[in-house]
Coordinates of N, CA and C in Angstrom, one line a residue:
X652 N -7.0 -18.1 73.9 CA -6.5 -16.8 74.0 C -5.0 -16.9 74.3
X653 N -4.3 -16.1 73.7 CA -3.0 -15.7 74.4 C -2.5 -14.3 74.6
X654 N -2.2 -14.5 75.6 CA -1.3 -12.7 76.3 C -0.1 -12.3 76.0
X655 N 0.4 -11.8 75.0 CA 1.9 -11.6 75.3 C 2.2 -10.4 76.1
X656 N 3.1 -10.6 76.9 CA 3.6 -10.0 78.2 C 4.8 -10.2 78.3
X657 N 5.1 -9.1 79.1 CA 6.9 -8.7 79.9 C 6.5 -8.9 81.0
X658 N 7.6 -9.3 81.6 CA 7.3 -9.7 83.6 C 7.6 -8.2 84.3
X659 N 6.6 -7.8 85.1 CA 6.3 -6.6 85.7 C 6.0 -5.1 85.0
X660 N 5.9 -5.5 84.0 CA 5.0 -4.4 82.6 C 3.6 -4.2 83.2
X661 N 2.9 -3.2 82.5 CA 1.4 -3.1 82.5 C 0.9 -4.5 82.2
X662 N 1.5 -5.8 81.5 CA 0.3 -6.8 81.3 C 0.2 -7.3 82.3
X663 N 0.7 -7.3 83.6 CA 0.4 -8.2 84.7 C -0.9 -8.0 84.8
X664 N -1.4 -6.6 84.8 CA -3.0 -6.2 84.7 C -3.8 -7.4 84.1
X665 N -4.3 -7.5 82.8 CA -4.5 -8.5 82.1 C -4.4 -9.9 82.7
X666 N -3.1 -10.2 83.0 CA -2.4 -11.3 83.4 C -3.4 -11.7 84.8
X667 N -3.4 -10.9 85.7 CA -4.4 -11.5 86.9 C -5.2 -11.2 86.6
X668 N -6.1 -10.4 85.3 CA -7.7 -10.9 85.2 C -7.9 -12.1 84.5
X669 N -7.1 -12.5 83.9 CA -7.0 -13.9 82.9 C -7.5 -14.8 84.1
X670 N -6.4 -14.5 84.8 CA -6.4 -16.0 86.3 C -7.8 -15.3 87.2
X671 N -7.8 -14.3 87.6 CA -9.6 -13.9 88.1 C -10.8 -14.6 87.6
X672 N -10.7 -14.6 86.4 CA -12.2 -14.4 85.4 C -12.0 -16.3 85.4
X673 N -10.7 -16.7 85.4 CA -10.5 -18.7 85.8 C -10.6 -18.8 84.0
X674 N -10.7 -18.1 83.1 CA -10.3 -18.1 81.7 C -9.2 -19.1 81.0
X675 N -9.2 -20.0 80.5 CA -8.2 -20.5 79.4 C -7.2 -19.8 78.9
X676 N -5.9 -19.3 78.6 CA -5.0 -18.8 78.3 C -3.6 -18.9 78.0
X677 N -3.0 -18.7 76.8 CA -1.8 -18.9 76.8 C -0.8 -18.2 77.0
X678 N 0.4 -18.0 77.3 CA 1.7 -16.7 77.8 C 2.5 -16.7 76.6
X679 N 2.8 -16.1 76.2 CA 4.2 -15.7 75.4 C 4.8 -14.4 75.5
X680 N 6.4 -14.8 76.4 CA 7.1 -13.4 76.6 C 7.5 -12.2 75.7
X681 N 7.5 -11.5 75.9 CA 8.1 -10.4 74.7 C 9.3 -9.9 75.3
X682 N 10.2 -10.0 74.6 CA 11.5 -9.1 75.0 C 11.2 -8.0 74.5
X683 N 11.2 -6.5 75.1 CA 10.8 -5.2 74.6 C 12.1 -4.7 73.8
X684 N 12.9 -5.2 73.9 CA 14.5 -4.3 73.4 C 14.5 -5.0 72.5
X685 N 14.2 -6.4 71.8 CA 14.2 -6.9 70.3 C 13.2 -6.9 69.7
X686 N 12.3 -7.0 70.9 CA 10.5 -6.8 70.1 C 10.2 -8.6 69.6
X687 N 11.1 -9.5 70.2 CA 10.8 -10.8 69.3 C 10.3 -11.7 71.0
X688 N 9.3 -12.3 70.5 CA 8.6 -13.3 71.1 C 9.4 -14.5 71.8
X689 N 9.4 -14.8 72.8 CA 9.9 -16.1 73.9 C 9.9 -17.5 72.3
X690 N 8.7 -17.9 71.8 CA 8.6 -18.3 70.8 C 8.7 -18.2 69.3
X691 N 9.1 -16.6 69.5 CA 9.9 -16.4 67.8 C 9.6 -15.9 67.0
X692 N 8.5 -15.0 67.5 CA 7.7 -14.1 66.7 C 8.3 -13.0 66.6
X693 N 7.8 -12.1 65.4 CA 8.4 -10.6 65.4 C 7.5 -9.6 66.2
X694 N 6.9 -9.4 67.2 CA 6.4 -8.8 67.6 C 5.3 -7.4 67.7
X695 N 6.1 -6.8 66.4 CA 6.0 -5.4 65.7 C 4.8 -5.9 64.9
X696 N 4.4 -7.6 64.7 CA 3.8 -7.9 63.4 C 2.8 -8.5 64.0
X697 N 2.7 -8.4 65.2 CA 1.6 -9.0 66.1 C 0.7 -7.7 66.7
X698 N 1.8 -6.4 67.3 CA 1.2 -5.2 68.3 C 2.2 -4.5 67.4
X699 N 2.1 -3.9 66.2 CA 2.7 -2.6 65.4 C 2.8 -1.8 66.6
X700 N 2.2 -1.6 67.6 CA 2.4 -0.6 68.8 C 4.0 -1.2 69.1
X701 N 4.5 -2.0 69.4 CA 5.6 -2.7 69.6 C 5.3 -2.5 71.3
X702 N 4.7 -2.6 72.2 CA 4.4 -2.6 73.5 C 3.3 -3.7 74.0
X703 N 3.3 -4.5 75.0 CA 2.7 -4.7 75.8 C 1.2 -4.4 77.0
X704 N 0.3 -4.6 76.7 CA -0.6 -6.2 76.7 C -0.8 -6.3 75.3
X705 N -0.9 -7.1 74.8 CA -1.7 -7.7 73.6 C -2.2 -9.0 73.8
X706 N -3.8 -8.9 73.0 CA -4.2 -10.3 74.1 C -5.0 -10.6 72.0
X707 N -4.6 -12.2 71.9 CA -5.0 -12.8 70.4 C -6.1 -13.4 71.4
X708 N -7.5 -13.4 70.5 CA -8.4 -14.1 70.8 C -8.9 -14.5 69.4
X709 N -9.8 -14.8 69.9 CA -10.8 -16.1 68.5 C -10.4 -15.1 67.0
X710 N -10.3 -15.6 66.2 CA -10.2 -15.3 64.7 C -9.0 -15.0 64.5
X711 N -7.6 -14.9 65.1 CA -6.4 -14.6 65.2 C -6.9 -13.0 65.6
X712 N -7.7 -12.8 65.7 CA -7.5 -10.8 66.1 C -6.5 -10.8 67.8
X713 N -6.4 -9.7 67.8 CA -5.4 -9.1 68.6 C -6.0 -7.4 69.2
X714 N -6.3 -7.5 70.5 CA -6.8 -6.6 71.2 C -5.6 -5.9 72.2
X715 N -5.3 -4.5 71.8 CA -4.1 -3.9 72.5 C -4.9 -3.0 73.6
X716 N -3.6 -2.2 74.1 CA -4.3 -0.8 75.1 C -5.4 -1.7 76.3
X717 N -4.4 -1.9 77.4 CA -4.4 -2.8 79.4 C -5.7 -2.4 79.3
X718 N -6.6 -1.0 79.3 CA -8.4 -1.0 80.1 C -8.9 -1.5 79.0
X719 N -8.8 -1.9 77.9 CA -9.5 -2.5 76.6 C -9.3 -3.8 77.0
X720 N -8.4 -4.5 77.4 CA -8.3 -5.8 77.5 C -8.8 -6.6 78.6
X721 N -8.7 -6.2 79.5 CA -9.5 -6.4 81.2 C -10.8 -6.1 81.1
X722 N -11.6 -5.1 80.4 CA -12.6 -5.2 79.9 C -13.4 -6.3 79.3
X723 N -12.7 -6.7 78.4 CA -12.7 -7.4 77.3 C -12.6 -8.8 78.1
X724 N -11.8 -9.2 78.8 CA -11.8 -10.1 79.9 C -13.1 -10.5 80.7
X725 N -13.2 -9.1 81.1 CA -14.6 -9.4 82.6 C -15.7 -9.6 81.6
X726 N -15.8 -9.2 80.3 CA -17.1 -9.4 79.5 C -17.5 -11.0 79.3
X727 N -16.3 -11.3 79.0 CA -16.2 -12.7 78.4 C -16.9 -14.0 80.1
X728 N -16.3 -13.6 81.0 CA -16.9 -14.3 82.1 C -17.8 -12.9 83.3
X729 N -19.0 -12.5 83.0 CA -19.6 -11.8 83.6 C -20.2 -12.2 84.9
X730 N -20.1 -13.2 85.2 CA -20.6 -14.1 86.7 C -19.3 -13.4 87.4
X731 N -18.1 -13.6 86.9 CA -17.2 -13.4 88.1 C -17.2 -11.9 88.8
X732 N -17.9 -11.2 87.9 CA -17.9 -9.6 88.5 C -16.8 -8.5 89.0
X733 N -15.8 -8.8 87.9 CA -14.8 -8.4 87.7 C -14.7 -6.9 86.7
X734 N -15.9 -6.4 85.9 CA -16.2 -5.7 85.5 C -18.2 -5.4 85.6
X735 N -18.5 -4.6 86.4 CA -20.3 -4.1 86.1 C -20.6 -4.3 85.1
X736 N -21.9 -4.7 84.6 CA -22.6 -4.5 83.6 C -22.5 -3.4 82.9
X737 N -22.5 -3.7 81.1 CA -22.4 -2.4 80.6 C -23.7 -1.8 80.5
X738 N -23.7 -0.3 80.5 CA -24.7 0.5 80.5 C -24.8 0.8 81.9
X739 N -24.3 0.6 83.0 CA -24.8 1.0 84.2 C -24.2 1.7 84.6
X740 N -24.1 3.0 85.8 CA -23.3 3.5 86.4 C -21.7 3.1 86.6
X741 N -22.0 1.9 87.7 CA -20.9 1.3 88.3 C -20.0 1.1 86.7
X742 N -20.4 0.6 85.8 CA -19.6 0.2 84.6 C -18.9 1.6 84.4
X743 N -19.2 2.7 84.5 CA -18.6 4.2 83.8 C -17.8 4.6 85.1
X744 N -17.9 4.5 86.5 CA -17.2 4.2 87.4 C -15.9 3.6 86.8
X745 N -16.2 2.5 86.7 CA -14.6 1.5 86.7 C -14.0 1.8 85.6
X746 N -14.7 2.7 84.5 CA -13.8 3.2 83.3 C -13.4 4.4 83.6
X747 N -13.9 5.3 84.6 CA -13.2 6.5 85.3 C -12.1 6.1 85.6
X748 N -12.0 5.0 86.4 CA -10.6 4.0 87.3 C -10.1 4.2 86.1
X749 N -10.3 3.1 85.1 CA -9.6 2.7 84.3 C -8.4 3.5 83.5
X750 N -9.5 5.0 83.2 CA -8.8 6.0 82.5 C -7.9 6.9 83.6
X751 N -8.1 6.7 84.3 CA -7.6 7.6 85.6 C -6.1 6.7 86.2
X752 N -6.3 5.7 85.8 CA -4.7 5.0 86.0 C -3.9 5.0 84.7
X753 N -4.6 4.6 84.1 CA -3.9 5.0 82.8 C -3.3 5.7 82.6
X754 N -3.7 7.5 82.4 CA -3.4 8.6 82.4 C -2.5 9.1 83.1
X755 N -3.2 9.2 84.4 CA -2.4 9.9 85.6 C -2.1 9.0 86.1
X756 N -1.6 7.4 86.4 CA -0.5 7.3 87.2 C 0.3 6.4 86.3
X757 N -0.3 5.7 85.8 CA 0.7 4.6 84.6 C 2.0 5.4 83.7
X758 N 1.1 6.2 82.9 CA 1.8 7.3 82.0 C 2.8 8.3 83.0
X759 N 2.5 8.8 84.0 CA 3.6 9.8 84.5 C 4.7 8.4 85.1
X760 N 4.9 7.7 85.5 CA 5.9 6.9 85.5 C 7.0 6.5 84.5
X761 N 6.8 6.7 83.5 CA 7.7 6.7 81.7 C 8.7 7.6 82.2
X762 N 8.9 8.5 82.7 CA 10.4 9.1 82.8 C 11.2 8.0 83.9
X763 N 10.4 8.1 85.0 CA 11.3 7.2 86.2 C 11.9 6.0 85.3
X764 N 11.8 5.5 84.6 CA 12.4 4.1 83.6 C 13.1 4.5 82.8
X765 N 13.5 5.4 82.6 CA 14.3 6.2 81.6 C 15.9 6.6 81.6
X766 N 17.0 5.9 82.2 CA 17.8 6.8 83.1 C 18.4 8.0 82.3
X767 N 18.3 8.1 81.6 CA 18.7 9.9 81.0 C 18.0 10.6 80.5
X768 N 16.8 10.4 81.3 CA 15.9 11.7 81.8 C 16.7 12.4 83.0
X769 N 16.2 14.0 83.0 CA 17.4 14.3 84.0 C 16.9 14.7 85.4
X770 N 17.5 14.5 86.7 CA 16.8 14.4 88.0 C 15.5 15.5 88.5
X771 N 15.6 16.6 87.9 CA 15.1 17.1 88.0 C 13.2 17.0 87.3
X772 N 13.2 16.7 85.9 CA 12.3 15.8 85.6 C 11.5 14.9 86.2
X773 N 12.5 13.9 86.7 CA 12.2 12.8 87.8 C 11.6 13.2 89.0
X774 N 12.2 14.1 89.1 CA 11.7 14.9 90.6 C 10.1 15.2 90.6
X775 N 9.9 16.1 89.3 CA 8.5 16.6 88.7 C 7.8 15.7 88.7
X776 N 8.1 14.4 88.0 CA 7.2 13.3 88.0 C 6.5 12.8 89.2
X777 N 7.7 12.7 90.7 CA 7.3 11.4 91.6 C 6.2 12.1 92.8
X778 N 6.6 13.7 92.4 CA 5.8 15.2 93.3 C 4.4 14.9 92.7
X779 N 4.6 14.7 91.3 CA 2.8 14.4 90.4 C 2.2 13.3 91.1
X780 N 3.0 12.4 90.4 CA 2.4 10.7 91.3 C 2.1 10.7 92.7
X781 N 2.7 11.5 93.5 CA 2.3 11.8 95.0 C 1.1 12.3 95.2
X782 N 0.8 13.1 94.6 CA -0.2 13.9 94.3 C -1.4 13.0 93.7
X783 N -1.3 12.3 93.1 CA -2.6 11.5 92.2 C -2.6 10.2 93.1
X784 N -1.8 9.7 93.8 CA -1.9 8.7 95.0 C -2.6 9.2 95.8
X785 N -2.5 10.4 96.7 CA -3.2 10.7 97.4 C -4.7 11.1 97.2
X786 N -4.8 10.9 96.2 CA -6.6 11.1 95.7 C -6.7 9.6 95.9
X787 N -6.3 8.4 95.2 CA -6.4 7.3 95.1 C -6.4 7.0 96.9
X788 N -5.4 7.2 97.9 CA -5.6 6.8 99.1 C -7.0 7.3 99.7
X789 N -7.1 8.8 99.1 CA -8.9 9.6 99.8 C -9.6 8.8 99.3
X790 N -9.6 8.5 98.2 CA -10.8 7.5 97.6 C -11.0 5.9 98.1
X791 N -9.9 5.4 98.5 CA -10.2 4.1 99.3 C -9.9 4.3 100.8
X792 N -10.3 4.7 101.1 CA -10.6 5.2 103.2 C -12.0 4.5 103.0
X793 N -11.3 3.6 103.8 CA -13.2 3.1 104.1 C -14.2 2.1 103.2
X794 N -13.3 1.4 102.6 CA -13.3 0.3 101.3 C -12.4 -0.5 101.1
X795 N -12.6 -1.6 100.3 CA -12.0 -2.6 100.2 C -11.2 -2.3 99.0
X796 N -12.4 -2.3 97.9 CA -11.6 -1.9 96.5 C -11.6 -1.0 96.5
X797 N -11.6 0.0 94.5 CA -12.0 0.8 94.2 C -13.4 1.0 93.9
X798 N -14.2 -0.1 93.7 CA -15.4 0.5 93.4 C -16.3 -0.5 94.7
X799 N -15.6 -0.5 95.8 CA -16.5 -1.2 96.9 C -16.0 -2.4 97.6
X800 N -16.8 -3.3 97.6 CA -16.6 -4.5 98.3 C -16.1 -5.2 97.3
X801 N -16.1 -5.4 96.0 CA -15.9 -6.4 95.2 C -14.5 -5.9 94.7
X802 N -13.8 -6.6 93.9 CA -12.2 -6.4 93.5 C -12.4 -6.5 92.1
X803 N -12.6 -6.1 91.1 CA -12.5 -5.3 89.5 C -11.5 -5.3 89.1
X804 N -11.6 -5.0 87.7 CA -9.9 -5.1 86.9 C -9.3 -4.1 87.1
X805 N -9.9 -2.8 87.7 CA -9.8 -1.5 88.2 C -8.2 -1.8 89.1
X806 N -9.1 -2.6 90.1 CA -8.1 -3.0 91.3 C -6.5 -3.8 90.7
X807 N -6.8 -4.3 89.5 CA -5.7 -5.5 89.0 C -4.6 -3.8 88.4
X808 N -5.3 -3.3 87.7 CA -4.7 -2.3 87.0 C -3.5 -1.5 87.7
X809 N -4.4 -0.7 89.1 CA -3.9 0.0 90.1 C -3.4 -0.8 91.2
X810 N -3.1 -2.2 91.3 CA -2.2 -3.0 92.2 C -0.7 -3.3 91.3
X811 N -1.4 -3.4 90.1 CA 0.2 -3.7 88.8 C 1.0 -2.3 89.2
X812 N 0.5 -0.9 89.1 CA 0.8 0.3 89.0 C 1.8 0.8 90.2
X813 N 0.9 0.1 91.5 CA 1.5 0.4 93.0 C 3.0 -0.5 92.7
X814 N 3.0 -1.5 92.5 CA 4.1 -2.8 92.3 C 5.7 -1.9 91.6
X815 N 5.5 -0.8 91.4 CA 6.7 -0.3 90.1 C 7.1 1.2 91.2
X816 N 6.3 1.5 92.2 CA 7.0 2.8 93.5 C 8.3 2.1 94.2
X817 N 8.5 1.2 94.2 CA 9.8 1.1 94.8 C 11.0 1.4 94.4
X818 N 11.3 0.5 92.8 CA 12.3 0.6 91.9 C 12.0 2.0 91.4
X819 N 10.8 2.7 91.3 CA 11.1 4.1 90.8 C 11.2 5.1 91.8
X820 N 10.9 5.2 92.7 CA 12.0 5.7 94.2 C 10.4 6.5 94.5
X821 N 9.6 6.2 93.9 CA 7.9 6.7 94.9 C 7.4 6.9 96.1
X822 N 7.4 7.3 97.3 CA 7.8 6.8 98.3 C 6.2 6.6 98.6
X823 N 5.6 5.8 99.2 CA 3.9 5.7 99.6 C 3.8 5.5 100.7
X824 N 4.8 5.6 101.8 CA 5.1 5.4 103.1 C 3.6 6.6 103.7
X825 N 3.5 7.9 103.0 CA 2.3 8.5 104.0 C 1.3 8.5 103.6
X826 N 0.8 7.1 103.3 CA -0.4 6.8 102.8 C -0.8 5.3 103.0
X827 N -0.9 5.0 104.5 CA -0.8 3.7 104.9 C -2.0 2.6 104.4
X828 N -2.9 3.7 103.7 CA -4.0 2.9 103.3 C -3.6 2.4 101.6
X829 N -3.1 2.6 101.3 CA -1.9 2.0 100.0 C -1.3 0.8 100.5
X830 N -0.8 1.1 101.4 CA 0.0 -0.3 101.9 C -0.5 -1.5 102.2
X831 N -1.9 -0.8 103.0 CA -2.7 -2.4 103.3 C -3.5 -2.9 102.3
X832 N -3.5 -2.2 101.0 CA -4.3 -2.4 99.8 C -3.4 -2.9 98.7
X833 N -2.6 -2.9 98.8 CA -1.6 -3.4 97.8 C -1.3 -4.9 98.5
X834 N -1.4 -5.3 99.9 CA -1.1 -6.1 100.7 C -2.2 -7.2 100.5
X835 N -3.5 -6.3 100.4 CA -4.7 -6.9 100.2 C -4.7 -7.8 98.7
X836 N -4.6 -6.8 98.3 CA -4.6 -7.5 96.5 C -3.7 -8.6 96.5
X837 N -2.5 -7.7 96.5 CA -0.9 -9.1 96.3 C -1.5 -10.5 97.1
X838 N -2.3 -10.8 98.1 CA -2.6 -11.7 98.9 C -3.9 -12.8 98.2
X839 N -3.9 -12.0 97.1 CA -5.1 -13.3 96.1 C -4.7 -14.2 95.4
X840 N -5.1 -15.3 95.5 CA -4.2 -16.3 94.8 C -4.4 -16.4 93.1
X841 N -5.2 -15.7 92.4 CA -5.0 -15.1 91.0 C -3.8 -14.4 91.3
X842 N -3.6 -13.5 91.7 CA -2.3 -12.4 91.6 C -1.2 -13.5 92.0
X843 N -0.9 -14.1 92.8 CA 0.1 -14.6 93.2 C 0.8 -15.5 92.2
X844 N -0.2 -16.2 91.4 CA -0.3 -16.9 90.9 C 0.0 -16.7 89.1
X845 N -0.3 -15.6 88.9 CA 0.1 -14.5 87.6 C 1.6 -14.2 88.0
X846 N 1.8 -13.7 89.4 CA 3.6 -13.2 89.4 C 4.1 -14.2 89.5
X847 N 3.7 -15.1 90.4 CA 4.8 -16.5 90.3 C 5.1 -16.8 88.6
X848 N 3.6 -16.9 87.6 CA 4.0 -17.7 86.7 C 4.9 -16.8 86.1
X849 N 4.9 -15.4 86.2 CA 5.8 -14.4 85.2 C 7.2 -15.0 85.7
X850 N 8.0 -15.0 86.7 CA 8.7 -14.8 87.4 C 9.0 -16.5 86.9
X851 N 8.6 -17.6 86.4 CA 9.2 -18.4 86.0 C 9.7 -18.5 85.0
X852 N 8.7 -17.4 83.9 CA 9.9 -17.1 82.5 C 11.0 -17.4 82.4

């Protein structure tokens, strides 16, 4: 398999389930402003989306869109328990997650990276994102992950997501249970081990 990925993009997601699931894997950067590959690809001719994750597995296919791919990950090694069995509850759970970061916190961040979007916009966005954190904080009071004791691609998704409030001026200071959970995750040696390798590009 190979990931192509930008360092601190949505594929970090992907990126620490790769290293989770202990998967075979190869990296290739994408520059988003030329769209051309670390290795020299055109990009646009790999993910016509011209965006990040795109994960090539067996038969040269190419699987886009972060909760398809982490999916697509935990299926491939099911012992690690990085995604529930399909058909079960808990499985429609972590695709609630899934679609629920996606949506509401991934997507309302696109203006904050913008700089001529204008402040007031910005403003509207980081009052939303406050707002959809604080469901995300009510929902882990009293838990490890998102869906319990175990750590899911859920968690990889919404730890990539927490990673991008600083530089976008988010503030998560009153939501201390964010803090110890982002502290928690960052503290696994898959994750560490995914940012180090980005961060060597």
């Amino acid at each position: 398999m190979k990931l192509y990925f930008s360092p601190g993009a949505c594929s970090l997601s992907p990126h620490i389930a790769l290293r989770e699931a202990g998967l075979e894997f190869e990296l290739d950067q994408v520059h988003l402003g030329t769209k051309k590959t670390r290795s020299g690809a055109d990009f646009t001719l790999i993910n016509p989306k011209g965006y990040v994750p795109a994960l090539e597995i067996e038969g040269g296919e190419v699987l886009t869109e972060g909760p398809v791919i982490v999916q697509y990950i935990a299926d491939r090694r099911p012992e690690s328990g990085l995604a529930p069995p399909a058909g079960t509850l808990d499985r429609y759970r972590l695709q609630e997650w899934l679609s629920f970061i996606s949506t509401e916190l991934h997507k309302q961040f696109s203006p904050l990276f913008k700089p001529r979007v204008p402040d007031e916009q910005k403003n509207a966005a980081r009052a939303l994102l406050g707002r959809r954190f604080a469901y995300v904080a009510q929902r882990l009071e009293g838990t490890t992950y998102l869906l319990g004791e175990r750590f899911t691609v859920a968690d990889a998704y919404l730890y990539t997501v927490t990673t991008w409030t600083r530089f976008a001026g988010v503030d998560l200071g009153g939501w201390p249970v964010l803090g110890r959970y982002r502290e928690r995750v960052g503290a696994r040696p898959a994750v560490q081990a995914a940012i180090e390798a980005e961060r060597r590009r």
